[in-house]
Every structure is written in C-alpha cells, then in structure tokens.
Short mmCIF file of C-alpha atoms in Angstrom, two decimals:
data_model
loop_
_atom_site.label_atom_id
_atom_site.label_comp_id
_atom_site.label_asym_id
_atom_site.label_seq_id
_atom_site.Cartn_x
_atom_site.Cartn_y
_atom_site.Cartn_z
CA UNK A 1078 80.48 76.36 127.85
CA UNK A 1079 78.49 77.15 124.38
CA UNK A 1080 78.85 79.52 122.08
CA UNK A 1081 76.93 82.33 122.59
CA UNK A 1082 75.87 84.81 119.70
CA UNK A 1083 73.61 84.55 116.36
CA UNK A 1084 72.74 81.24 115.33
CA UNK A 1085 73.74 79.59 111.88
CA UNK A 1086 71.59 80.30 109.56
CA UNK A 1087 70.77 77.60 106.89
CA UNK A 1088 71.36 79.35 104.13
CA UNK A 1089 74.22 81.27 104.86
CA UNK A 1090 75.85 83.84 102.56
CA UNK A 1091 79.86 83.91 102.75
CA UNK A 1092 80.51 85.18 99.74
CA UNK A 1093 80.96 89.20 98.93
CA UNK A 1094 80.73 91.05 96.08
CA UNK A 1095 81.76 94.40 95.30
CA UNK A 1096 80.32 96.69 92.33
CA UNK A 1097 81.59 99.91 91.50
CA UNK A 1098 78.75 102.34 89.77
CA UNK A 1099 77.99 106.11 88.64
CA UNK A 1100 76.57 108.47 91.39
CA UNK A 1101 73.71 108.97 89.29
CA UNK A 1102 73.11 105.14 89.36
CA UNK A 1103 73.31 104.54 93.02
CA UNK A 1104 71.24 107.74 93.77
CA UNK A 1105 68.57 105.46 91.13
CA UNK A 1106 69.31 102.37 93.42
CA UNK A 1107 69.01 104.74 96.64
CA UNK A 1108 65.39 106.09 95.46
CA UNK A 1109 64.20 102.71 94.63
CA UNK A 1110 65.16 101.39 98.08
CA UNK A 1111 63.61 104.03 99.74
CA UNK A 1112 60.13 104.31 97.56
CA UNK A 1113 60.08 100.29 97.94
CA UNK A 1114 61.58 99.77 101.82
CA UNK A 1115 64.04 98.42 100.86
CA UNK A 1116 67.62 98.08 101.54
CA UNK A 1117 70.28 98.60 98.75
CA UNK A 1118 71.42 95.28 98.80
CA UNK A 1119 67.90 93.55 98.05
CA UNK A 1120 67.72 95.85 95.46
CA UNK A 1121 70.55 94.73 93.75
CA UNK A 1122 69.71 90.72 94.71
CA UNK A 1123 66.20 91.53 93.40
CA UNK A 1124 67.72 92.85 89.96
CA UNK A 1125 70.21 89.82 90.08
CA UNK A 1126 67.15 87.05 90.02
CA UNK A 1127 65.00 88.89 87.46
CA UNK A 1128 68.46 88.63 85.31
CA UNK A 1129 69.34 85.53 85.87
CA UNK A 1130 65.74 83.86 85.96
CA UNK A 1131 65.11 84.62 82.19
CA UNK A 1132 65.60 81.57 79.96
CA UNK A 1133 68.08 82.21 77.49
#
C-alpha cells in the first residue's frame, strides 16, 4: 500500500530558523502582515531576499 498524505514538494524547506526580536518589532512585522495579507513568515522571507539580492 502507498503512502498516503501531502505530496513532496520540489522545493522543499527542511531547514528552521529561529529569531528572537523586541515586542515593538514583531507588533511592526504583525501590522505589515496584516495591511499586506500576509503571513509573518513571508514577511520575514520577503525582507531576507531584498537583503540578500543587493550586490555588494
């Protein structure tokens, strides 16, 4: 018998990371999201490429 459940995607993301901020910088994050519809964590991943897509 198969596996049943969610399939494999191709690009799959197995690593975690774990930041630690001020309140009054995840309530920024928080109304960002929320103006935006977006979820915290493509916030963060949004901020992450803008960074790290600037030539040095």
């Amino acid at each position: 018998m198969t596996k049943m459940g969610r399939p494999k995607s191709e690009n799959s993301k197995k690593k975690v990371l774990s930041v630690r901020v001020e309140d009054s910088m995840y309530q920024r994050i928080c109304d960002y999201a929320a103006q935006h519809q977006l979820t915290v964590t493509e916030v963060v991943l949004l901020g992450l490429e803008k960074v790290l897509s600037k030539p040095e």
